[in-house]
Amino acid sequence: MGLLSAPDGVDKREYWGFSLFDWANSGYVTTVATVLFAPYLTSVAETDACGYVGTTDHPCNTDLHVLGLGISPGSLAFYVVTVATLASALFLPVVGAIADRMARKKLLMCAFAWVGSLSACCMVFVGGGRWGLGALLLFIGNVCLGSALVVYDSILIDIAPPDQRDAVSSRAWAFGYAGGFILLAINLAVVTAHDALGMSQGTAVRLSLLSAGVWWGLFTIIPFVRLRNRPPVNVEQTGKRGLVRQSFGQLAATLRHIRAYPMTLLFLVAYLFFNDGIQTVISVSSTYGEKQLGFQTQVLIATILMVQFVAFFGAIVFGRVAARYGAHRTITGGLVVWMLIVIAGFLLPAHRIAPFLAMGVAIGIVLGGTQALSRSAFSQLIPKGREAEYFSLYQAGERGTSWLGTLVFGLVHQLTGSYRPAIVALGIFFVIGLVLLTRVDMRRGIREAGNAQPSVV
């Protein structure tokens, strides 16, 4: 079996379609959501508020004014992510309920992806004092990413049998890191050589944001062509009510009856906490490196490239470890490493690149594995016919839609004026998530959901 080939029992055509959707959206996740847009939006907001871009020696301490509220320019991007995810908490479950009732599930997934890619393309126009436009586009992009991933994650159950889900999920995540690595490498070259290319660094960044939107939109065509539609399992109808109205009813029923699946609920709550920590570390890393540690954009992009490269192998290795020890134990070990990472982040010295790179390697090792295995483990705990709806709740804490972590990070920064206490404050999310995860009995949860028991959990 090849490193990234389709596992036994999985249709090759659908495997490649599924995996390449991760390749497609990772262009947005890495270039826009992780590396470039938060620092760029912060710089645009600081220039509008203070007349200059803040530095570690000369910070911008003048607030922006949004709806009568004073907002620190350094916290703006994190508050936008917070608002986007709060909106997603209401919107995504409806998306999931609709997807479970649709016979053309892949069309819904791709439609959200294409709207999100268009918002990323429009980020090329964010400049001057147009930080408001940037905030709006970031909001749209994050909501569309979460909506597309709700449907995407549910398709894992359609194409992979229980014993192969860890492998398919881990390999698809590895494809995502490979795609993100390639696009980010191209953008690193553009941003680094902006003078030689006859453009300012700001222009180079905006063109990189445009490239992420184009990448996401074009490569989404492949899963649209290769994935198959399947008839919904939830075929019950209620009179002549519309699909959206029916979906709200299905959501209400799920929230009423989720107590019948206590292990599923416990895993979901644990994931909400520890993934908030993961997503916040990812989303704030470039801002922390630039504003707190004093690194240039080129250094940040190079570091994220290294993380992507390491994470590609980390996802594969975690999948193989899970095949022997089970996803539950493997995720638990990964969370211990995440707690050590945020402590190390607090202690990192400014302007010292070697420790920063070492932390990047550690992040890369556990990043893909913990996320990929969480997806496959949760898929085992979902009752038949409610896959997309349950994954919509799961997506509330998924990549790019973290809300409590970014809120805590933004508030701690605003209260202290430093990103160091903000980064170490994220450790509480890993502690809570780990404690809750150790209480999850996977085999009991799989049995209660009425699913087949895999050989190793």
Short mmCIF file of C-alpha atoms in Angstrom, two decimals:
data_model
loop_
_atom_site.label_atom_id
_atom_site.label_comp_id
_atom_site.label_asym_id
_atom_site.label_seq_id
_atom_site.Cartn_x
_atom_site.Cartn_y
_atom_site.Cartn_z
CA MET A 1 0.00 0.00 0.00
CA GLY A 2 1.51 3.33 -1.08
CA LEU A 3 1.99 6.24 1.28
CA LEU A 4 -1.01 8.16 -0.12
CA SER A 5 -2.82 5.49 -2.14
CA ALA A 6 -6.45 4.57 -1.52
CA PRO A 7 -6.83 2.05 1.36
CA ASP A 8 -8.34 -1.34 0.60
CA GLY A 9 -12.12 -1.22 0.26
CA VAL A 10 -12.23 2.48 -0.70
CA ASP A 11 -13.20 3.53 -4.24
CA LYS A 12 -10.13 5.15 -5.81
CA ARG A 13 -12.07 7.76 -7.79
CA GLU A 14 -13.92 9.01 -4.71
CA TYR A 15 -10.82 8.76 -2.53
CA TRP A 16 -8.97 11.18 -4.82
CA GLY A 17 -11.96 13.49 -5.05
CA PHE A 18 -12.29 13.55 -1.25
CA SER A 19 -8.57 14.06 -0.66
CA LEU A 20 -8.20 16.83 -3.22
CA PHE A 21 -10.92 18.92 -1.58
CA ASP A 22 -8.58 19.17 1.40
CA TRP A 23 -5.82 20.12 -1.06
CA ALA A 24 -8.12 22.83 -2.46
CA ASN A 25 -9.32 24.54 0.72
CA SER A 26 -5.89 24.38 2.38
CA GLY A 27 -4.77 27.16 0.05
CA TYR A 28 -7.19 29.44 1.90
CA VAL A 29 -6.46 27.99 5.32
CA THR A 30 -2.68 28.46 5.06
CA THR A 31 -2.19 31.60 2.95
CA VAL A 32 -5.21 33.57 4.19
CA ALA A 33 -6.41 32.28 7.55
CA THR A 34 -3.07 31.22 9.02
CA VAL A 35 -0.25 33.36 7.64
CA LEU A 36 -1.00 36.52 5.74
CA PHE A 37 -4.40 38.03 6.34
CA ALA A 38 -4.48 38.61 10.12
CA PRO A 39 -1.13 40.49 10.19
CA TYR A 40 -2.04 42.34 6.99
CA LEU A 41 -5.49 43.35 8.29
CA THR A 42 -3.85 44.41 11.56
CA SER A 43 -1.40 46.61 9.66
CA VAL A 44 -4.19 48.20 7.60
CA ALA A 45 -6.18 48.87 10.78
CA GLU A 46 -3.14 50.25 12.63
CA THR A 47 -2.33 52.60 9.76
CA ASP A 48 -5.89 53.92 9.79
CA ALA A 49 -5.97 54.30 13.59
CA CYS A 50 -2.43 55.58 14.28
CA GLY A 51 -1.04 56.65 10.91
CA TYR A 52 1.68 53.99 11.05
CA VAL A 53 2.13 50.22 11.37
CA GLY A 54 2.85 49.24 14.95
CA THR A 55 6.06 47.45 15.92
CA THR A 56 7.36 45.85 19.09
CA ASP A 57 9.24 49.07 19.91
CA HIS A 58 6.55 51.47 18.71
CA PRO A 59 3.13 49.82 19.16
CA CYS A 60 -0.16 51.29 17.99
CA ASN A 61 -2.34 51.88 21.06
CA THR A 62 -5.16 53.89 19.47
CA ASP A 63 -8.48 52.04 19.25
CA LEU A 64 -10.70 51.70 16.21
CA HIS A 65 -14.35 52.58 16.71
CA VAL A 66 -16.88 49.96 15.60
CA LEU A 67 -20.55 50.48 16.52
CA GLY A 68 -19.50 52.71 19.40
CA LEU A 69 -17.01 50.17 20.79
CA GLY A 70 -13.28 50.72 21.12
CA ILE A 71 -11.45 47.89 19.31
CA SER A 72 -7.68 47.41 19.46
CA PRO A 73 -6.31 47.11 15.88
CA GLY A 74 -4.20 44.17 17.10
CA SER A 75 -7.35 42.32 18.20
CA LEU A 76 -9.58 43.13 15.20
CA ALA A 77 -8.94 39.97 13.17
CA PHE A 78 -9.49 37.73 16.19
CA TYR A 79 -12.78 39.42 17.04
CA VAL A 80 -13.93 38.92 13.42
CA VAL A 81 -13.21 35.20 13.69
CA THR A 82 -15.13 35.16 16.98
CA VAL A 83 -18.20 36.83 15.44
CA ALA A 84 -18.02 34.55 12.38
CA THR A 85 -18.04 31.45 14.55
CA LEU A 86 -20.87 32.68 16.74
CA ALA A 87 -22.89 33.21 13.55
CA SER A 88 -21.80 29.75 12.40
CA ALA A 89 -23.17 28.24 15.60
CA LEU A 90 -26.63 29.19 14.33
CA PHE A 91 -26.03 28.63 10.60
CA LEU A 92 -23.93 25.49 10.29
CA PRO A 93 -26.35 23.06 11.98
CA VAL A 94 -29.00 24.11 9.46
CA VAL A 95 -26.49 23.50 6.64
CA GLY A 96 -25.81 20.05 8.04
CA ALA A 97 -29.49 19.20 8.40
CA ILE A 98 -30.13 20.29 4.81
CA ALA A 99 -27.16 18.22 3.57
CA ASP A 100 -28.51 15.09 5.28
CA ARG A 101 -31.75 15.49 3.31
CA MET A 102 -30.15 16.32 -0.05
CA ALA A 103 -29.47 13.88 -2.86
CA ARG A 104 -26.85 16.29 -4.31
CA LYS A 105 -24.67 16.75 -1.27
CA LYS A 106 -21.46 17.45 -3.21
CA LEU A 107 -23.10 20.40 -5.02
CA LEU A 108 -23.88 22.06 -1.67
CA MET A 109 -20.27 21.53 -0.53
CA CYS A 110 -18.78 22.98 -3.70
CA ALA A 111 -21.18 25.94 -3.80
CA PHE A 112 -20.02 27.09 -0.36
CA ALA A 113 -16.41 26.55 -1.42
CA TRP A 114 -16.83 28.70 -4.52
CA VAL A 115 -18.46 31.56 -2.58
CA GLY A 116 -15.63 31.37 -0.04
CA SER A 117 -13.03 31.39 -2.79
CA LEU A 118 -14.64 34.50 -4.29
CA SER A 119 -14.40 36.29 -0.93
CA ALA A 120 -10.70 35.39 -0.77
CA CYS A 121 -10.18 36.73 -4.29
CA CYS A 122 -11.82 40.03 -3.29
CA MET A 123 -9.25 40.47 -0.49
CA VAL A 124 -6.96 41.87 -3.19
CA PHE A 125 -8.95 45.11 -2.79
CA VAL A 126 -8.24 45.46 0.95
CA GLY A 127 -5.85 48.39 1.36
CA GLY A 128 -5.71 52.01 2.42
CA GLY A 129 -8.27 52.44 5.18
CA ARG A 130 -10.51 49.60 4.00
CA TRP A 131 -10.09 47.39 7.06
CA GLY A 132 -13.91 47.16 7.27
CA LEU A 133 -13.99 45.45 3.86
CA GLY A 134 -11.27 43.08 5.03
CA ALA A 135 -13.24 42.20 8.16
CA LEU A 136 -16.36 41.48 6.09
CA LEU A 137 -14.50 39.27 3.61
CA LEU A 138 -12.81 37.35 6.43
CA PHE A 139 -16.24 36.79 7.98
CA ILE A 140 -17.71 35.47 4.71
CA GLY A 141 -14.68 33.29 3.98
CA ASN A 142 -14.70 31.66 7.41
CA VAL A 143 -18.44 30.96 7.39
CA CYS A 144 -18.22 29.46 3.89
CA LEU A 145 -15.20 27.35 4.85
CA GLY A 146 -17.04 25.96 7.86
CA SER A 147 -20.18 25.30 5.81
CA ALA A 148 -18.27 23.45 3.09
CA LEU A 149 -16.38 21.38 5.68
CA VAL A 150 -19.63 20.32 7.38
CA VAL A 151 -20.68 18.57 4.19
CA TYR A 152 -17.14 17.40 3.37
CA ASP A 153 -16.60 15.69 6.72
CA SER A 154 -19.90 13.83 6.43
CA ILE A 155 -18.79 12.42 3.05
CA LEU A 156 -16.01 10.53 4.88
CA ILE A 157 -18.67 8.19 6.25
CA ASP A 158 -20.08 7.63 2.74
CA ILE A 159 -16.79 6.61 1.12
CA ALA A 160 -14.85 4.80 3.89
CA PRO A 161 -15.81 1.73 6.00
CA PRO A 162 -15.20 2.00 9.79
CA ASP A 163 -11.80 0.27 9.75
CA GLN A 164 -10.45 2.58 7.03
CA ARG A 165 -11.65 5.98 8.25
CA ASP A 166 -8.53 6.81 10.27
CA ALA A 167 -6.39 6.08 7.20
CA VAL A 168 -8.58 8.00 4.72
CA SER A 169 -8.95 10.99 7.06
CA SER A 170 -5.21 11.12 7.83
CA ARG A 171 -4.18 10.84 4.19
CA ALA A 172 -6.67 13.49 3.07
CA TRP A 173 -5.27 15.79 5.74
CA ALA A 174 -1.78 15.07 4.42
CA PHE A 175 -2.95 16.07 0.93
CA GLY A 176 -4.16 19.32 2.45
CA TYR A 177 -0.76 20.07 3.94
CA ALA A 178 0.91 19.28 0.62
CA GLY A 179 -1.38 21.66 -1.24
CA GLY A 180 -1.00 24.39 1.35
CA PHE A 181 2.77 23.94 1.29
CA ILE A 182 3.01 24.36 -2.49
CA LEU A 183 0.85 27.49 -2.67
CA LEU A 184 2.53 29.04 0.35
CA ALA A 185 5.97 28.37 -1.17
CA ILE A 186 4.92 30.26 -4.29
CA ASN A 187 3.61 33.13 -2.19
CA LEU A 188 6.79 33.18 -0.12
CA ALA A 189 8.75 33.71 -3.34
CA VAL A 190 6.44 36.54 -4.41
CA VAL A 191 6.50 38.33 -1.03
CA THR A 192 10.26 37.88 -0.63
CA ALA A 193 11.08 39.09 -4.15
CA HIS A 194 8.52 41.91 -4.26
CA ASP A 195 11.17 44.56 -4.97
CA ALA A 196 12.64 42.57 -7.83
CA LEU A 197 9.13 42.06 -9.19
CA GLY A 198 8.51 45.82 -9.09
CA MET A 199 5.80 45.87 -6.43
CA SER A 200 5.40 46.84 -2.78
CA GLN A 201 5.18 44.22 -0.06
CA GLY A 202 1.51 45.13 0.47
CA THR A 203 0.77 44.48 -3.20
CA ALA A 204 2.60 41.16 -3.02
CA VAL A 205 0.52 40.15 -0.02
CA ARG A 206 -2.74 41.11 -1.75
CA LEU A 207 -1.79 39.09 -4.84
CA SER A 208 -1.03 36.14 -2.58
CA LEU A 209 -4.49 36.43 -1.06
CA LEU A 210 -5.95 36.44 -4.58
CA SER A 211 -3.98 33.31 -5.47
CA ALA A 212 -5.49 31.49 -2.47
CA GLY A 213 -9.00 32.24 -3.68
CA VAL A 214 -8.21 31.09 -7.21
CA TRP A 215 -6.53 27.91 -5.90
CA TRP A 216 -9.52 27.03 -3.71
CA GLY A 217 -12.04 27.65 -6.48
CA LEU A 218 -10.23 25.82 -9.29
CA PHE A 219 -9.25 22.67 -7.38
CA THR A 220 -12.79 22.33 -6.00
CA ILE A 221 -13.79 21.31 -9.53
CA ILE A 222 -12.02 17.95 -9.02
CA PRO A 223 -14.15 16.72 -6.07
CA PHE A 224 -17.22 18.07 -7.84
CA VAL A 225 -16.45 15.75 -10.75
CA ARG A 226 -15.16 12.68 -8.85
CA LEU A 227 -17.45 12.36 -5.81
CA ARG A 228 -20.77 10.55 -6.18
CA ASN A 229 -24.13 11.72 -4.91
CA ARG A 230 -26.08 9.29 -2.73
CA PRO A 231 -29.74 9.19 -1.71
CA PRO A 232 -30.28 10.56 1.80
CA VAL A 233 -30.88 8.16 4.67
CA ASN A 234 -33.24 10.66 6.34
CA VAL A 235 -36.04 10.48 3.79
CA GLU A 236 -38.95 11.17 6.08
CA GLN A 237 -40.99 14.19 5.02
CA THR A 238 -43.40 16.30 7.01
CA GLY A 239 -46.26 17.45 4.85
CA LYS A 240 -45.23 19.95 2.18
CA ARG A 241 -42.87 22.00 4.28
CA GLY A 242 -39.79 23.37 2.58
CA LEU A 243 -36.34 21.84 2.98
CA VAL A 244 -35.00 24.62 5.20
CA ARG A 245 -38.03 24.49 7.50
CA GLN A 246 -37.73 20.72 7.77
CA SER A 247 -34.05 21.12 8.58
CA PHE A 248 -34.75 23.43 11.51
CA GLY A 249 -37.14 20.76 12.81
CA GLN A 250 -34.49 18.06 12.42
CA LEU A 251 -31.96 20.22 14.27
CA ALA A 252 -34.37 20.76 17.16
CA ALA A 253 -34.97 17.01 17.36
CA THR A 254 -31.22 16.31 17.37
CA LEU A 255 -30.61 18.75 20.20
CA ARG A 256 -33.45 17.15 22.18
CA HIS A 257 -32.26 13.60 21.66
CA ILE A 258 -28.46 13.99 21.72
CA ARG A 259 -28.67 13.10 25.41
CA ALA A 260 -29.35 9.55 24.24
CA TYR A 261 -25.74 9.47 23.00
CA PRO A 262 -23.74 10.61 26.05
CA MET A 263 -20.34 9.50 24.70
CA THR A 264 -20.96 11.32 21.41
CA LEU A 265 -21.87 14.47 23.31
CA LEU A 266 -18.88 14.15 25.65
CA PHE A 267 -16.47 13.70 22.73
CA LEU A 268 -18.01 16.71 20.98
CA VAL A 269 -17.58 18.92 24.06
CA ALA A 270 -13.99 17.73 24.55
CA TYR A 271 -13.26 18.45 20.90
CA LEU A 272 -14.80 21.90 21.17
CA PHE A 273 -12.30 22.80 23.87
CA PHE A 274 -9.08 21.26 22.59
CA ASN A 275 -9.71 22.20 18.97
CA ASP A 276 -10.40 25.79 20.02
CA GLY A 277 -6.90 25.75 21.45
CA ILE A 278 -5.42 24.22 18.28
CA GLN A 279 -7.22 26.60 15.92
CA THR A 280 -6.32 29.64 17.96
CA VAL A 281 -2.63 28.71 18.10
CA ILE A 282 -2.70 28.30 14.31
CA SER A 283 -4.57 31.53 13.59
CA VAL A 284 -2.52 33.73 15.95
CA SER A 285 0.91 32.27 15.25
CA SER A 286 1.84 34.69 12.47
CA THR A 287 0.62 37.71 14.42
CA TYR A 288 2.47 36.51 17.52
CA GLY A 289 5.66 35.99 15.53
CA GLU A 290 5.48 39.42 13.88
CA LYS A 291 4.11 41.63 16.65
CA GLN A 292 5.56 39.95 19.75
CA LEU A 293 8.75 38.30 18.53
CA GLY A 294 9.66 40.83 15.83
CA PHE A 295 9.99 38.52 12.80
CA GLN A 296 9.50 39.72 9.22
CA THR A 297 6.74 38.36 6.97
CA GLN A 298 9.24 36.26 5.00
CA VAL A 299 10.39 34.49 8.18
CA LEU A 300 6.80 33.78 9.17
CA ILE A 301 5.90 32.32 5.79
CA ALA A 302 9.06 30.19 5.77
CA THR A 303 8.20 28.89 9.25
CA ILE A 304 4.64 28.01 8.25
CA LEU A 305 6.05 26.27 5.17
CA MET A 306 8.20 24.16 7.44
CA VAL A 307 5.17 23.40 9.63
CA GLN A 308 3.22 22.31 6.53
CA PHE A 309 6.07 20.07 5.43
CA VAL A 310 6.42 18.41 8.83
CA ALA A 311 2.63 18.16 9.24
CA PHE A 312 2.35 16.19 5.99
CA PHE A 313 4.41 13.39 7.54
CA GLY A 314 2.92 13.95 11.00
CA ALA A 315 -0.59 13.20 9.67
CA ILE A 316 0.62 9.98 8.03
CA VAL A 317 2.52 8.86 11.13
CA PHE A 318 -0.43 9.59 13.44
CA GLY A 319 -2.67 7.53 11.15
CA ARG A 320 -0.31 4.57 11.42
CA VAL A 321 0.05 4.94 15.20
CA ALA A 322 -3.76 5.01 15.48
CA ALA A 323 -3.96 1.77 13.46
CA ARG A 324 -1.98 0.09 16.24
CA TYR A 325 -3.02 1.92 19.43
CA GLY A 326 -6.36 3.46 18.46
CA ALA A 327 -7.35 7.01 17.61
CA HIS A 328 -8.48 7.80 21.16
CA ARG A 329 -5.10 7.09 22.78
CA THR A 330 -3.20 8.77 19.94
CA ILE A 331 -5.22 11.99 20.23
CA THR A 332 -4.67 11.99 24.01
CA GLY A 333 -0.90 11.85 23.55
CA GLY A 334 -1.08 14.66 21.01
CA LEU A 335 -2.89 16.95 23.46
CA VAL A 336 -0.09 16.55 26.01
CA VAL A 337 2.34 17.82 23.36
CA TRP A 338 0.04 20.77 22.60
CA MET A 339 0.13 21.83 26.26
CA LEU A 340 3.93 21.84 26.17
CA ILE A 341 3.84 23.91 22.97
CA VAL A 342 1.86 26.83 24.44
CA ILE A 343 4.16 26.91 27.48
CA ALA A 344 7.16 27.03 25.16
CA GLY A 345 5.47 29.80 23.16
CA PHE A 346 5.21 31.96 26.27
CA LEU A 347 8.94 31.53 26.93
CA LEU A 348 10.19 32.17 23.38
CA PRO A 349 12.75 35.02 23.22
CA ALA A 350 12.20 37.82 20.70
CA HIS A 351 14.31 37.93 17.51
CA ARG A 352 15.65 34.39 18.08
CA ILE A 353 14.68 32.29 15.10
CA ALA A 354 16.01 28.87 16.20
CA PRO A 355 13.61 28.41 19.16
CA PHE A 356 10.75 29.69 16.99
CA LEU A 357 11.55 27.09 14.32
CA ALA A 358 11.81 24.34 16.95
CA MET A 359 8.33 25.17 18.17
CA GLY A 360 7.14 25.09 14.55
CA VAL A 361 8.49 21.54 14.17
CA ALA A 362 6.62 20.45 17.30
CA ILE A 363 3.40 21.99 16.00
CA GLY A 364 3.83 20.26 12.66
CA ILE A 365 4.24 16.84 14.26
CA VAL A 366 0.93 16.96 16.17
CA LEU A 367 -1.12 19.37 14.06
CA GLY A 368 -2.50 17.17 11.30
CA GLY A 369 -2.66 13.99 13.35
CA THR A 370 -4.84 15.30 16.16
CA GLN A 371 -7.29 16.93 13.74
CA ALA A 372 -7.52 14.06 11.24
CA LEU A 373 -8.01 11.42 13.93
CA SER A 374 -10.57 13.56 15.76
CA ARG A 375 -12.65 13.64 12.56
CA SER A 376 -12.49 9.89 12.01
CA ALA A 377 -13.10 9.09 15.70
CA PHE A 378 -16.17 11.32 15.81
CA SER A 379 -17.52 9.71 12.62
CA GLN A 380 -17.75 6.41 14.53
CA LEU A 381 -20.06 8.01 17.13
CA ILE A 382 -22.70 9.47 14.79
CA PRO A 383 -26.11 7.78 14.33
CA LYS A 384 -26.92 6.82 10.74
CA GLY A 385 -28.64 9.48 8.66
CA ARG A 386 -27.47 12.44 10.77
CA GLU A 387 -23.86 12.60 9.59
CA ALA A 388 -23.80 16.14 8.18
CA GLU A 389 -25.97 17.51 10.97
CA TYR A 390 -23.70 16.12 13.67
CA PHE A 391 -20.62 17.27 11.78
CA SER A 392 -22.13 20.76 11.70
CA LEU A 393 -21.95 20.80 15.49
CA TYR A 394 -18.43 19.40 15.24
CA GLN A 395 -17.48 22.18 12.81
CA ALA A 396 -18.30 24.81 15.44
CA GLY A 397 -14.86 23.99 16.83
CA GLU A 398 -13.16 23.07 13.55
CA ARG A 399 -10.28 24.80 11.77
CA GLY A 400 -10.83 28.44 10.88
CA THR A 401 -13.96 28.74 13.05
CA SER A 402 -12.54 28.93 16.55
CA TRP A 403 -14.36 31.49 18.66
CA LEU A 404 -13.75 31.13 22.40
CA GLY A 405 -10.00 30.79 21.97
CA THR A 406 -9.69 33.86 19.74
CA LEU A 407 -11.94 35.79 22.12
CA VAL A 408 -9.75 34.90 25.09
CA PHE A 409 -6.59 35.67 23.13
CA GLY A 410 -7.94 39.05 21.99
CA LEU A 411 -9.22 40.02 25.44
CA VAL A 412 -6.01 39.04 27.24
CA HIS A 413 -3.99 41.04 24.70
CA GLN A 414 -6.28 44.06 25.06
CA LEU A 415 -6.08 43.91 28.87
CA THR A 416 -2.33 43.32 29.14
CA GLY A 417 -0.98 44.92 25.95
CA SER A 418 1.12 41.79 25.34
CA TYR A 419 0.64 38.61 23.34
CA ARG A 420 2.71 36.48 25.76
CA PRO A 421 0.07 36.04 28.48
CA ALA A 422 -2.50 35.63 25.69
CA ILE A 423 -0.67 32.64 24.18
CA VAL A 424 -0.15 30.83 27.46
CA ALA A 425 -3.81 31.41 28.41
CA LEU A 426 -4.71 29.00 25.59
CA GLY A 427 -3.30 26.11 27.64
CA ILE A 428 -6.57 25.91 29.59
CA PHE A 429 -8.36 24.70 26.46
CA PHE A 430 -6.01 21.73 26.12
CA VAL A 431 -6.28 20.86 29.79
CA ILE A 432 -10.10 20.86 29.77
CA GLY A 433 -10.23 18.98 26.46
CA LEU A 434 -7.81 16.31 27.69
CA VAL A 435 -9.71 15.75 30.95
CA LEU A 436 -13.00 15.34 29.09
CA LEU A 437 -11.50 13.12 26.40
CA THR A 438 -10.13 10.65 28.95
CA ARG A 439 -13.73 10.11 30.13
CA VAL A 440 -14.97 9.09 26.65
CA ASP A 441 -15.66 5.34 26.28
CA MET A 442 -15.37 4.94 22.49
CA ARG A 443 -16.70 1.39 22.23
CA ARG A 444 -19.73 2.25 24.32
CA GLY A 445 -20.37 5.33 22.17
CA ILE A 446 -20.08 3.36 18.91
CA ARG A 447 -22.47 0.75 20.27
CA GLU A 448 -24.99 3.36 21.43
CA ALA A 449 -24.92 5.02 18.00
CA GLY A 450 -25.75 1.68 16.37
CA ASN A 451 -22.56 1.52 14.28
CA ALA A 452 -20.25 -1.38 13.47
CA GLN A 453 -17.32 -1.76 15.84
CA PRO A 454 -13.89 -1.25 14.19
CA SER A 455 -11.13 -3.62 15.25
CA VAL A 456 -9.12 -0.81 16.92
CA VAL A 457 -10.50 2.42 18.43
#
